[in-house]
mmCIF file of C-alpha atoms in Angstrom:
data_model
loop_
_atom_site.group_PDB
_atom_site.id
_atom_site.type_symbol
_atom_site.label_atom_id
_atom_site.label_comp_id
_atom_site.label_asym_id
_atom_site.label_seq_id
_atom_site.Cartn_x
_atom_site.Cartn_y
_atom_site.Cartn_z
ATOM 1 C CA MET A 1 -11.250 23.805 -28.141
ATOM 2 C CA ASP A 2 -10.345 20.734 -30.095
ATOM 3 C CA GLU A 3 -11.767 17.562 -28.535
ATOM 4 C CA ALA A 4 -8.316 15.942 -28.606
ATOM 5 C CA VAL A 5 -6.890 18.853 -26.607
ATOM 6 C CA PHE A 6 -9.606 18.482 -23.971
ATOM 7 C CA HIS A 7 -8.973 14.730 -23.697
ATOM 8 C CA HIS A 8 -5.242 15.381 -23.380
ATOM 9 C CA LEU A 9 -5.769 17.916 -20.572
ATOM 10 C CA TYR A 10 -8.252 15.725 -18.766
ATOM 11 C CA GLU A 11 -6.304 12.480 -19.050
ATOM 12 C CA THR A 12 -3.022 14.117 -18.084
ATOM 13 C CA TYR A 13 -4.128 16.304 -15.173
ATOM 14 C CA HIS A 14 -7.523 15.208 -13.827
ATOM 15 C CA ARG A 15 -6.077 13.267 -10.884
ATOM 16 C CA ASP A 16 -3.854 16.141 -9.813
ATOM 17 C CA VAL A 17 -6.673 18.691 -10.103
ATOM 18 C CA PHE A 18 -9.102 16.394 -8.280
ATOM 19 C CA ASN A 19 -6.618 15.657 -5.464
ATOM 20 C CA PHE A 20 -5.849 19.348 -5.067
ATOM 21 C CA LEU A 21 -9.543 20.180 -4.768
ATOM 22 C CA THR A 22 -10.162 17.240 -2.411
ATOM 23 C CA TYR A 23 -7.434 18.432 -0.031
ATOM 24 C CA LEU A 24 -8.823 21.957 -0.137
ATOM 25 C CA THR A 25 -12.496 21.084 0.319
ATOM 26 C CA LYS A 26 -12.207 17.852 2.329
ATOM 27 C CA ASP A 27 -15.271 16.626 0.452
ATOM 28 C CA ARG A 28 -14.879 14.133 -2.379
ATOM 29 C CA GLN A 29 -18.240 14.892 -3.985
ATOM 30 C CA LEU A 30 -17.625 18.630 -3.875
ATOM 31 C CA ALA A 31 -14.145 18.119 -5.325
ATOM 32 C CA GLU A 32 -15.692 16.161 -8.214
ATOM 33 C CA ASP A 33 -18.209 18.937 -8.851
ATOM 34 C CA LEU A 34 -15.527 21.615 -8.722
ATOM 35 C CA SER A 35 -13.268 19.543 -11.005
ATOM 36 C CA HIS A 36 -16.009 19.511 -13.622
ATOM 37 C CA GLU A 37 -16.323 23.264 -13.273
ATOM 38 C CA VAL A 38 -12.554 23.615 -13.767
ATOM 39 C CA TYR A 39 -12.723 21.767 -17.088
ATOM 40 C CA VAL A 40 -15.773 23.731 -18.242
ATOM 41 C CA LYS A 41 -13.838 26.947 -17.572
ATOM 42 C CA ALA A 42 -10.738 25.493 -19.259
ATOM 43 C CA ILE A 43 -12.724 24.633 -22.384
ATOM 44 C CA ARG A 44 -14.125 28.158 -22.527
ATOM 45 C CA ALA A 45 -10.766 29.824 -21.892
ATOM 46 C CA TYR A 46 -8.397 27.593 -23.862
ATOM 47 C CA SER A 47 -8.429 29.855 -26.922
ATOM 48 C CA SER A 48 -7.025 32.660 -24.754
ATOM 49 C CA PHE A 49 -4.400 30.434 -23.064
ATOM 50 C CA GLU A 50 -1.101 32.021 -24.084
ATOM 51 C CA HIS A 51 1.211 29.145 -23.044
ATOM 52 C CA ARG A 52 3.288 31.443 -20.827
ATOM 53 C CA SER A 53 3.044 28.723 -18.200
ATOM 54 C CA SER A 54 2.547 24.989 -18.390
ATOM 55 C CA GLU A 55 -0.911 23.550 -18.921
ATOM 56 C CA LYS A 56 -0.737 22.087 -15.418
ATOM 57 C CA THR A 57 -0.007 25.462 -13.870
ATOM 58 C CA TRP A 58 -2.816 27.029 -15.894
ATOM 59 C CA LEU A 59 -5.303 24.355 -14.742
ATOM 60 C CA PHE A 60 -4.230 24.726 -11.109
ATOM 61 C CA SER A 61 -4.778 28.459 -11.391
ATOM 62 C CA ILE A 62 -8.304 27.815 -12.646
ATOM 63 C CA ALA A 63 -8.864 25.211 -9.892
ATOM 64 C CA LYS A 64 -7.681 27.647 -7.226
ATOM 65 C CA ASN A 65 -10.058 30.318 -8.513
ATOM 66 C CA VAL A 66 -12.977 27.871 -8.688
ATOM 67 C CA ALA A 67 -12.312 26.770 -5.085
ATOM 68 C CA VAL A 68 -11.985 30.348 -3.826
ATOM 69 C CA ASP A 69 -15.257 31.259 -5.578
ATOM 70 C CA HIS A 70 -16.944 28.271 -3.956
ATOM 71 C CA PHE A 71 -15.657 29.220 -0.496
ATOM 72 C CA ARG A 72 -16.849 32.793 -0.954
ATOM 73 C CA LYS A 73 -20.335 31.633 -1.956
ATOM 74 C CA THR A 74 -20.419 29.192 0.950
ATOM 75 C CA THR A 75 -19.322 31.854 3.424
ATOM 76 C CA VAL A 76 -22.115 34.170 2.300
ATOM 77 C CA ARG A 77 -24.658 31.350 2.596
ATOM 78 C CA LYS A 78 -23.469 30.417 6.073
ATOM 79 C CA ARG A 79 -23.857 33.974 7.276
ATOM 80 C CA HIS A 80 -27.547 33.761 6.436
ATOM 81 C CA ALA A 81 -28.329 30.204 7.482
ATOM 82 C CA ASP A 82 -28.288 27.958 10.479
ATOM 83 C CA ARG A 83 -24.990 26.149 10.928
ATOM 84 C CA PHE A 84 -26.356 22.698 10.209
ATOM 85 C CA PHE A 85 -28.675 23.334 7.269
ATOM 86 C CA ASP A 86 -27.565 22.359 3.748
ATOM 87 C CA TRP A 87 -29.219 24.711 1.270
ATOM 88 C CA ASP A 88 -28.286 22.532 -1.720
ATOM 89 C CA THR A 89 -30.146 19.463 -0.469
ATOM 90 C CA MET A 90 -32.593 21.389 1.736
ATOM 91 C CA GLU A 91 -31.829 18.967 4.573
ATOM 92 C CA ILE A 92 -30.116 18.972 7.924
ATOM 93 C CA GLU A 93 -26.451 18.180 7.356
ATOM 94 C CA SER A 94 -25.108 14.937 8.738
ATOM 95 C CA ASP A 95 -21.628 14.375 10.053
ATOM 96 C CA LYS A 96 -19.603 13.299 7.025
ATOM 97 C CA LYS A 97 -16.218 11.696 7.235
ATOM 98 C CA THR A 98 -13.511 13.662 5.462
ATOM 99 C CA PRO A 99 -11.380 12.093 2.705
ATOM 100 C CA GLU A 100 -8.496 11.991 5.191
ATOM 101 C CA GLN A 101 -10.513 9.803 7.567
ATOM 102 C CA TRP A 102 -11.023 7.280 4.799
ATOM 103 C CA ALA A 103 -7.756 7.474 2.908
ATOM 104 C CA VAL A 104 -5.034 8.270 5.433
ATOM 105 C CA GLU A 105 -3.762 5.400 7.534
ATOM 106 C CA SER A 106 -0.723 6.955 9.125
ATOM 107 C CA GLU A 107 -1.301 8.777 12.409
ATOM 108 C CA GLU A 108 1.485 11.228 11.611
ATOM 109 C CA ILE A 109 -0.119 12.202 8.295
ATOM 110 C CA ARG A 110 -3.489 12.562 10.004
ATOM 111 C CA THR A 111 -1.876 14.878 12.530
ATOM 112 C CA VAL A 112 -0.298 16.980 9.774
ATOM 113 C CA LEU A 113 -3.601 17.212 7.907
ATOM 114 C CA ARG A 114 -5.414 18.223 11.096
ATOM 115 C CA LEU A 115 -2.790 20.848 11.845
ATOM 116 C CA LEU A 116 -3.037 22.077 8.264
ATOM 117 C CA ASP A 117 -6.563 23.243 9.141
ATOM 118 C CA ASP A 118 -5.002 25.724 11.581
ATOM 119 C CA CYS A 119 -2.885 27.282 8.826
ATOM 120 C CA THR A 120 -4.054 30.274 6.851
ATOM 121 C CA THR A 121 -5.736 29.671 3.507
ATOM 122 C CA ASP A 122 -2.617 30.894 1.698
ATOM 123 C CA GLN A 123 -0.411 28.526 3.705
ATOM 124 C CA ARG A 124 -2.735 25.576 2.991
ATOM 125 C CA LEU A 125 -2.761 26.391 -0.734
ATOM 126 C CA VAL A 126 1.028 26.489 -0.886
ATOM 127 C CA LEU A 127 1.579 23.310 1.140
ATOM 128 C CA ILE A 128 -1.015 21.355 -0.805
ATOM 129 C CA MET A 129 0.348 22.491 -4.159
ATOM 130 C CA ARG A 130 3.978 21.947 -3.193
ATOM 131 C CA TYR A 131 3.867 18.725 -1.188
ATOM 132 C CA MET A 132 0.670 16.955 -2.159
ATOM 133 C CA ASN A 133 0.637 17.872 -5.840
ATOM 134 C CA ASP A 134 4.420 18.154 -6.350
ATOM 135 C CA LEU A 135 4.363 21.573 -8.002
ATOM 136 C CA THR A 136 7.603 23.511 -8.087
ATOM 137 C CA ILE A 137 7.981 26.934 -6.502
ATOM 138 C CA ALA A 138 7.655 28.483 -9.965
ATOM 139 C CA GLU A 139 4.546 26.454 -10.846
ATOM 140 C CA THR A 140 2.949 27.274 -7.497
ATOM 141 C CA ALA A 141 3.716 30.973 -7.954
ATOM 142 C CA ALA A 142 2.241 30.946 -11.451
ATOM 143 C CA SER A 143 -0.884 29.096 -10.297
ATOM 144 C CA LEU A 144 -1.479 31.505 -7.423
ATOM 145 C CA GLU A 145 -0.378 34.532 -9.453
ATOM 146 C CA TRP A 146 2.200 35.358 -6.778
ATOM 147 C CA SER A 147 5.911 36.016 -6.859
ATOM 148 C CA GLU A 148 8.221 33.094 -6.146
ATOM 149 C CA GLY A 149 9.417 34.991 -3.083
ATOM 150 C CA LYS A 150 5.891 35.112 -1.664
ATOM 151 C CA VAL A 151 5.494 31.367 -2.219
ATOM 152 C CA LYS A 152 8.821 30.668 -0.468
ATOM 153 C CA THR A 153 7.961 32.935 2.457
ATOM 154 C CA THR A 154 4.473 31.485 2.825
ATOM 155 C CA GLN A 155 5.862 27.941 2.633
ATOM 156 C CA HIS A 156 8.546 28.721 5.220
ATOM 157 C CA ARG A 157 6.023 30.211 7.644
ATOM 158 C CA ALA A 158 3.584 27.338 7.114
ATOM 159 C CA LEU A 159 6.236 24.685 7.737
ATOM 160 C CA LYS A 160 7.450 26.541 10.838
ATOM 161 C CA ARG A 161 3.875 26.726 12.105
ATOM 162 C CA LEU A 162 3.336 22.991 11.491
ATOM 163 C CA ARG A 163 6.616 22.099 13.227
ATOM 164 C CA ASN A 164 5.668 24.167 16.278
ATOM 165 C CA GLN A 165 2.190 22.644 16.397
ATOM 166 C CA MET A 166 3.573 19.114 16.059
ATOM 167 C CA ALA A 167 6.079 19.758 18.835
ATOM 168 C CA ALA A 168 3.269 21.049 21.066
ATOM 169 C CA ALA A 169 1.166 17.988 20.237
ATOM 170 C CA ASP A 170 4.100 15.719 21.102
ATOM 171 C CA ARG A 171 4.552 17.499 24.432
ATOM 172 C CA GLU A 172 0.843 16.997 25.177
ATOM 173 C CA GLU A 173 1.155 13.267 24.452
ATOM 174 C CA ASP A 174 4.172 12.972 26.750
ATOM 175 C CA ARG A 175 2.200 14.337 29.704
#
């Protein structure tokens, strides 16, 4: 890959890729590490990039795969370890504040982000890509390697789920 191409990709999309990974992982440091991995994979794969989609869509597809791989590895580790032991640092994990706790000031947004945790992984991916990273239905479908219909259906179900959860939360507050 030409160095100028790498700089173009990084300068143009690094914030979007980083934000996407931060929302998915809820860990700024991990999102930084995964972002680096995304660009390493992009450098290696750029010669085979066929430009059937936009560069942004292509990078989000790589980012999604990197995040899914990370979650799979983490799940396997957690099955074989105590809940509070961090194998990377070989220390007991401390309670870390999530990026939302630091960055989000609005109570309504905090509620939505909390309720997003109750959505399925597919629903979270779609909502984050669509509403936090401003990808179109087509770009989201290309990134996830889904049909546009599946993205629309998943988005519809996720939004319905969030609305129902917010209404239930409002009813709880009114009591």
